PDB file of N, CA and C in Angstrom:
ATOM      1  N   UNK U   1       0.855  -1.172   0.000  1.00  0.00           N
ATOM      2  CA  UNK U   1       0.000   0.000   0.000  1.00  0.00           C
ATOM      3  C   UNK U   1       0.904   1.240   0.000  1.00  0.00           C
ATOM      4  N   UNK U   2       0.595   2.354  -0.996  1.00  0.00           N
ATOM      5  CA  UNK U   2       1.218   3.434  -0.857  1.00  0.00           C
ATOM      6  C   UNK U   2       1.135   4.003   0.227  1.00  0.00           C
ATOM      7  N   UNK U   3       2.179   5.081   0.361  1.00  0.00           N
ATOM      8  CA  UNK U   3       1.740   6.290   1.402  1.00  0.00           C
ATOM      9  C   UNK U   3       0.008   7.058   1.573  1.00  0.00           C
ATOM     10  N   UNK U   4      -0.045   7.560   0.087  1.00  0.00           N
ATOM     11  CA  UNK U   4      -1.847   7.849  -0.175  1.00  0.00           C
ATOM     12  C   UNK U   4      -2.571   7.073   0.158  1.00  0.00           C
ATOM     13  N   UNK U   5      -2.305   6.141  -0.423  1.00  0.00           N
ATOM     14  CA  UNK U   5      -3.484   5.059   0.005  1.00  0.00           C
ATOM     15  C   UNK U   5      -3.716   4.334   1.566  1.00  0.00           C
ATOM     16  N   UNK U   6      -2.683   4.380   1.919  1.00  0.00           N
ATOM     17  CA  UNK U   6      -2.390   4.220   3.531  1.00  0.00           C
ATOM     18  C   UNK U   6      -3.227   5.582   4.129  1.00  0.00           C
ATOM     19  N   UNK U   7      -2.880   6.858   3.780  1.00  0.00           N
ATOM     20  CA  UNK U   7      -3.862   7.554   4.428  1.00  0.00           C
ATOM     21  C   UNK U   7      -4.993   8.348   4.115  1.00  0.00           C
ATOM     22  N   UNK U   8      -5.376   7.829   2.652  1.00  0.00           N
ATOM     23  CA  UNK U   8      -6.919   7.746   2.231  1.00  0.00           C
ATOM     24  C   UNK U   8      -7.451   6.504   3.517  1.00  0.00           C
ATOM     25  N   UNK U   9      -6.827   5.220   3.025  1.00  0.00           N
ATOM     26  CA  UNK U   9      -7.605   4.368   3.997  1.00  0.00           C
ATOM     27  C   UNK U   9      -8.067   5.137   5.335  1.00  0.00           C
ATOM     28  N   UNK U  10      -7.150   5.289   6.050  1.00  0.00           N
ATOM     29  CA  UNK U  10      -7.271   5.986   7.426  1.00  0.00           C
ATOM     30  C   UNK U  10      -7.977   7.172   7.753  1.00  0.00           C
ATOM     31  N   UNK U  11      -8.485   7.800   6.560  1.00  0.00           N
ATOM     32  CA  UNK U  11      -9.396   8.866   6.671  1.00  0.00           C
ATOM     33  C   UNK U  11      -8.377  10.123   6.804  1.00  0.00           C
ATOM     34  N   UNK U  12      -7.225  10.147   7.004  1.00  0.00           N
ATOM     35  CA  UNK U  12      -6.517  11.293   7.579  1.00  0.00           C
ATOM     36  C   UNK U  12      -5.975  12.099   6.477  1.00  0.00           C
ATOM     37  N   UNK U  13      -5.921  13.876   6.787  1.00  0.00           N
ATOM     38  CA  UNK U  13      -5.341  14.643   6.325  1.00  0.00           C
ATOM     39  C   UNK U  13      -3.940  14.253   6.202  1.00  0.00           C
ATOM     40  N   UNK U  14      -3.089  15.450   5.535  1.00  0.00           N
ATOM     41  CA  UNK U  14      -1.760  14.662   5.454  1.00  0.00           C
ATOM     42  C   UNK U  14      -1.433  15.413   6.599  1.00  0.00           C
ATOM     43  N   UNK U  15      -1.599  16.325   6.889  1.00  0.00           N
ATOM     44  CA  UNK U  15      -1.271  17.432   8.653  1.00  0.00           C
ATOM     45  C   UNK U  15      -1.693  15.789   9.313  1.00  0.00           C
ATOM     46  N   UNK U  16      -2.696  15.359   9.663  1.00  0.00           N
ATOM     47  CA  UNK U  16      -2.987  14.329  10.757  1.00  0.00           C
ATOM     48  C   UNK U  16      -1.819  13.296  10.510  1.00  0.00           C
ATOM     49  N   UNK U  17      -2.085  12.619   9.787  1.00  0.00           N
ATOM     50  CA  UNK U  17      -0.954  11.862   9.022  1.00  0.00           C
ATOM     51  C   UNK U  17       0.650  12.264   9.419  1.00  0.00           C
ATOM     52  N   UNK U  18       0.721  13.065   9.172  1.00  0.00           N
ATOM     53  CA  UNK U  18       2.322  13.674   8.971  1.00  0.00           C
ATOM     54  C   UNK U  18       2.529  13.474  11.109  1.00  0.00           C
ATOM     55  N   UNK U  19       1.257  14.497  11.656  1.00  0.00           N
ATOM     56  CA  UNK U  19       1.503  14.518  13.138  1.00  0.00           C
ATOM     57  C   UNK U  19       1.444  13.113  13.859  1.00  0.00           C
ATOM     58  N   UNK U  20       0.810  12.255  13.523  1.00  0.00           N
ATOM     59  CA  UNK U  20       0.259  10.885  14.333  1.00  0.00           C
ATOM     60  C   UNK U  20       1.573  10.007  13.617  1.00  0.00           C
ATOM     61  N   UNK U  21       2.459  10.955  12.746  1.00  0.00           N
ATOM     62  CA  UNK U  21       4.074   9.507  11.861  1.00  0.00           C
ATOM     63  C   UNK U  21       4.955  10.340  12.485  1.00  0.00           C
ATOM     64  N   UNK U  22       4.374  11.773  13.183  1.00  0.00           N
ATOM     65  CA  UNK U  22       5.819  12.178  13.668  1.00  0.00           C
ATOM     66  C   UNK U  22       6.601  13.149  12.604  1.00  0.00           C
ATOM     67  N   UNK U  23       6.059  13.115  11.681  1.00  0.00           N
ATOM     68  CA  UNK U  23       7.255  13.714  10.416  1.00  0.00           C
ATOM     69  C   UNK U  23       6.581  15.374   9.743  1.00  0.00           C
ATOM     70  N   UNK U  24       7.223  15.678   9.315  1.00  0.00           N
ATOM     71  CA  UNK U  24       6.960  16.971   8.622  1.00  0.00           C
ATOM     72  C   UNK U  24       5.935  16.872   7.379  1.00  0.00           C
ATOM     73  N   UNK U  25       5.057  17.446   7.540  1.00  0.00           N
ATOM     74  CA  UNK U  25       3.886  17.412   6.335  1.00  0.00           C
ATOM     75  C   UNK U  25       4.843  17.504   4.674  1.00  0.00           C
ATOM     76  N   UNK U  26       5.652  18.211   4.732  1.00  0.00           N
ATOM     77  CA  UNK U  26       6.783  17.946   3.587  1.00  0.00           C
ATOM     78  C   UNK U  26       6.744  16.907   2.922  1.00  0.00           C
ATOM     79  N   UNK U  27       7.053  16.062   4.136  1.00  0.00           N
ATOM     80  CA  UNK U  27       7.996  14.626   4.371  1.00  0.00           C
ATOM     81  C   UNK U  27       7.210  13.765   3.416  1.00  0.00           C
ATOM     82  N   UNK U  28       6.090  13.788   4.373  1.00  0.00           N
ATOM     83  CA  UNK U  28       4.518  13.172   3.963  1.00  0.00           C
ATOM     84  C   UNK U  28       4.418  13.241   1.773  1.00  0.00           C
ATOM     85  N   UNK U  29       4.261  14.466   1.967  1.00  0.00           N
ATOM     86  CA  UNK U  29       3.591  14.545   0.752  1.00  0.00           C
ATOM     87  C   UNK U  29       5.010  14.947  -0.282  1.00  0.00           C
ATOM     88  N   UNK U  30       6.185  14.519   0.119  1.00  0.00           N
ATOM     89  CA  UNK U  30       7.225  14.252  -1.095  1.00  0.00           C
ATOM     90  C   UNK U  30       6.609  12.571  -1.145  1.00  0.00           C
ATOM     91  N   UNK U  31       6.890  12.063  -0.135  1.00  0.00           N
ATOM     92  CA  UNK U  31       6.384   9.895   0.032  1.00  0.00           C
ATOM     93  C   UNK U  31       5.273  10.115  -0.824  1.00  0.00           C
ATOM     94  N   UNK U  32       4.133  10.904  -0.912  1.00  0.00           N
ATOM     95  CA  UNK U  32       2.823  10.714  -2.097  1.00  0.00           C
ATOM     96  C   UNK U  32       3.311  11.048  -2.982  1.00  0.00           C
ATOM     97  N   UNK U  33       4.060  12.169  -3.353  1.00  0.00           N
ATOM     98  CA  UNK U  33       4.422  12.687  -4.878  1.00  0.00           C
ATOM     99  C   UNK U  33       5.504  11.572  -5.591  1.00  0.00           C
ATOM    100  N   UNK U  34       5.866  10.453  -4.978  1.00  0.00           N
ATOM    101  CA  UNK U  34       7.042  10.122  -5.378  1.00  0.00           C
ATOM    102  C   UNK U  34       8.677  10.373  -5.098  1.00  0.00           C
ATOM    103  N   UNK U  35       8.596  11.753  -4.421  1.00  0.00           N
ATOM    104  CA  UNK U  35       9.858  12.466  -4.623  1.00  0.00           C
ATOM    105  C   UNK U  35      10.752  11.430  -3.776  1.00  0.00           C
ATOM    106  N   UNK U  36      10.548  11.122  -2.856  1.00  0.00           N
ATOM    107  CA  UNK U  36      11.218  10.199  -1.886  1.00  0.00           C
ATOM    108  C   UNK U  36      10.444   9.138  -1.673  1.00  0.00           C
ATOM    109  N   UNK U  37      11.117   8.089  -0.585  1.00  0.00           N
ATOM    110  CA  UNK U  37      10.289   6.749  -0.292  1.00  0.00           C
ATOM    111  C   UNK U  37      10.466   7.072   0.748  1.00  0.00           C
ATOM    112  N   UNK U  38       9.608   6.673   1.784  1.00  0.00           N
ATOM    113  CA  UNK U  38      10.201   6.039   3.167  1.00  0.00           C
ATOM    114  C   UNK U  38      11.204   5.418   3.795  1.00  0.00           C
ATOM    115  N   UNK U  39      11.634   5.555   4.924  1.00  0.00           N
ATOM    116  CA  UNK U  39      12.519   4.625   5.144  1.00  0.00           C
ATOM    117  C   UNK U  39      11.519   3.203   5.708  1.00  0.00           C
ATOM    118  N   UNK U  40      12.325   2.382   6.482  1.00  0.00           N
ATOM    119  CA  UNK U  40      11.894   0.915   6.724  1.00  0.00           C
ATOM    120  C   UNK U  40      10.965   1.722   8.078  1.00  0.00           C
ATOM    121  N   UNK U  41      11.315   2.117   8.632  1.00  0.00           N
ATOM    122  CA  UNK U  41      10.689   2.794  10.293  1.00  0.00           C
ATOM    123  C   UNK U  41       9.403   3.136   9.706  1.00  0.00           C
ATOM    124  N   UNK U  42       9.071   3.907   8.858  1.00  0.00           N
ATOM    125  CA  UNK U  42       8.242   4.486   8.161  1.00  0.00           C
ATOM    126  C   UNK U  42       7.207   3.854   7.730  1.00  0.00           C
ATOM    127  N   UNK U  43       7.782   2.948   7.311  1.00  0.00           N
ATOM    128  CA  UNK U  43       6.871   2.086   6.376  1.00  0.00           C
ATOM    129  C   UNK U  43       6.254   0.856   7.727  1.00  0.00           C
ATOM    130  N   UNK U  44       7.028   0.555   8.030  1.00  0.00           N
ATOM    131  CA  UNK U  44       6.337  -0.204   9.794  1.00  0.00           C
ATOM    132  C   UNK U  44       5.344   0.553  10.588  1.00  0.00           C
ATOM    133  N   UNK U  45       5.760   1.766  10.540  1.00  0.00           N
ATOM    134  CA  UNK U  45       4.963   2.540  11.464  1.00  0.00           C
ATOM    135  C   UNK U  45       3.363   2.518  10.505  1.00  0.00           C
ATOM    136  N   UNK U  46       3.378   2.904   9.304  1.00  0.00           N
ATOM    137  CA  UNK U  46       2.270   3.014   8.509  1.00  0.00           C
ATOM    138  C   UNK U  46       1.214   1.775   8.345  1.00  0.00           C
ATOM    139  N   UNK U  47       2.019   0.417   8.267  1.00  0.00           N
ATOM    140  CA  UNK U  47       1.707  -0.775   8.260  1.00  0.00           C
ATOM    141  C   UNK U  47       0.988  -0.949  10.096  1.00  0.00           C
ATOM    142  N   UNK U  48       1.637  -0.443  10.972  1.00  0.00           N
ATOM    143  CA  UNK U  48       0.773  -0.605  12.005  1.00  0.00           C
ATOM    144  C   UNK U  48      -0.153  -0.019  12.125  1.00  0.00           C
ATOM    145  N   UNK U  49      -0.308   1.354  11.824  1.00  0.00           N
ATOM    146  CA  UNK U  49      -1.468   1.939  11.667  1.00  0.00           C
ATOM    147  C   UNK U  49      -2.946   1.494  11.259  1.00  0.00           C
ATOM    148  N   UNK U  50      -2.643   1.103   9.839  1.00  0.00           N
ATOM    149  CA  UNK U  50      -3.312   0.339   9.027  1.00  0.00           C
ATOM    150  C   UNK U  50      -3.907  -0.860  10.210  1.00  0.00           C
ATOM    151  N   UNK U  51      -3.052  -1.718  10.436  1.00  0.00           N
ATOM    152  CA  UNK U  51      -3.620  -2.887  11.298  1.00  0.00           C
ATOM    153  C   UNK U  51      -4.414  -2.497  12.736  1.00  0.00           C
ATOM    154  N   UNK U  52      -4.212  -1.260  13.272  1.00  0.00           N
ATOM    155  CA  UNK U  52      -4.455  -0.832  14.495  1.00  0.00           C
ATOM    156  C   UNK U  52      -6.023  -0.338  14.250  1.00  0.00           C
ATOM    157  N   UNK U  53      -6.089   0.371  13.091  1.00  0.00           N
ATOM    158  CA  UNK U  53      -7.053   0.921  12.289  1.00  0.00           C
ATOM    159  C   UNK U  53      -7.999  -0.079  12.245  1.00  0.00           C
ATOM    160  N   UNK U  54      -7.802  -1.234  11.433  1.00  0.00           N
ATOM    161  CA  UNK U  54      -8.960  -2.299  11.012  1.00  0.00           C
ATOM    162  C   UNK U  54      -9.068  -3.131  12.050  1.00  0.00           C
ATOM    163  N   UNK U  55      -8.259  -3.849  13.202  1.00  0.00           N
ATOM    164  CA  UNK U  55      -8.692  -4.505  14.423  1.00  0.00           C
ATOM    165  C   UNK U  55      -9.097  -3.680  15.811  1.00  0.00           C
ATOM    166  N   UNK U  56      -8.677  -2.838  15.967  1.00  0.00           N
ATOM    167  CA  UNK U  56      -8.670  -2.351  17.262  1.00  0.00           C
ATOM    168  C   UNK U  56      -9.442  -0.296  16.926  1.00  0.00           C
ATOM    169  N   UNK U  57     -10.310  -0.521  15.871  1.00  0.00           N
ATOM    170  CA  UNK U  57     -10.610   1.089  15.388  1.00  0.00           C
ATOM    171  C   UNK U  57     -10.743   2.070  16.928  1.00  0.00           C
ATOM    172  N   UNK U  58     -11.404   1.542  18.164  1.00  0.00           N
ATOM    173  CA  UNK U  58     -11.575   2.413  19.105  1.00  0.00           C
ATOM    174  C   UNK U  58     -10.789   2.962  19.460  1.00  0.00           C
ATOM    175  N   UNK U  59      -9.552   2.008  19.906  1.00  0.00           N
ATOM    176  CA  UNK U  59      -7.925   2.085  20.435  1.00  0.00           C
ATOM    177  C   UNK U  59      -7.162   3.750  19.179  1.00  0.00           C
ATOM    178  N   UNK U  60      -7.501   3.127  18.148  1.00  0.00           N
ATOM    179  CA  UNK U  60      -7.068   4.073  17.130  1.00  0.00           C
ATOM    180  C   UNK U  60      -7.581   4.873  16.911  1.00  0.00           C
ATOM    181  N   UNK U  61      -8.742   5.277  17.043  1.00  0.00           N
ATOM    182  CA  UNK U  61      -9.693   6.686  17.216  1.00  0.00           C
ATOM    183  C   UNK U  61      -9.056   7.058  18.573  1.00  0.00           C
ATOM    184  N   UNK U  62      -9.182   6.635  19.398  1.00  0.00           N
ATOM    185  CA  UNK U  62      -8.747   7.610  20.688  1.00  0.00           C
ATOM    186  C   UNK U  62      -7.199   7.891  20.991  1.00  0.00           C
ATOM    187  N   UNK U  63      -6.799   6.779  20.292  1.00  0.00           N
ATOM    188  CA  UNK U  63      -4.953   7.510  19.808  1.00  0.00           C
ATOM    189  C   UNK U  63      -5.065   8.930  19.001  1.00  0.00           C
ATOM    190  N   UNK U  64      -5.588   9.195  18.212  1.00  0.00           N
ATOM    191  CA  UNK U  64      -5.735   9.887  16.814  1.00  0.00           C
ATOM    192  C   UNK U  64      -6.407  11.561  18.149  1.00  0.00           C
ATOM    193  N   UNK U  65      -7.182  11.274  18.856  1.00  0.00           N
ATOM    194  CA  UNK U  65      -7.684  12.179  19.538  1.00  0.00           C
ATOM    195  C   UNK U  65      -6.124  12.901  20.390  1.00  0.00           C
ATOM    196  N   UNK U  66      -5.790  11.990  21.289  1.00  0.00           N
ATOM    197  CA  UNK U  66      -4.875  12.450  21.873  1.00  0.00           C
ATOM    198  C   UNK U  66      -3.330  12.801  21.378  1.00  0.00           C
ATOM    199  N   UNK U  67      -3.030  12.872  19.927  1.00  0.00           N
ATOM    200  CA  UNK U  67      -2.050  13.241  19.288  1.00  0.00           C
ATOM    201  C   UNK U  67      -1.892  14.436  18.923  1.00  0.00           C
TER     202      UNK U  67
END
């Protein structure tokens, strides 16, 4: 799954996105444009999301609140 599509899935802006990965909205949307990839951290962190997202959505809504 791309970066976009990782946070289309998730419903999130790339500001939410960028704040809940830690990284600079930049960062974010060079990883959608192509300009760069992720590193491996990056791409784990996104992949948990995703999984945190579809098993545990409450846990991850109320993460998403307090970030």
């Amino acid at each position: 799954m791309t970066p976009v599509e990782t946070r289309q899935k998730l419903g999130l802006s790339q500001k939410e996105m960028a704040s809940a990965m830690g990284v600079h909205v930049m960062t974010l949307s060079k990883w959608e444009r192509g300009e760069r990839k992720p590193d491996n951290a990056a791409l784990k962190l996104m992949s948990l999301l995703v999984w945190l997202h579809d098993r545990y959505p409450r846990i991850y809504a109320q993460g998403l609140k307090e970030s």
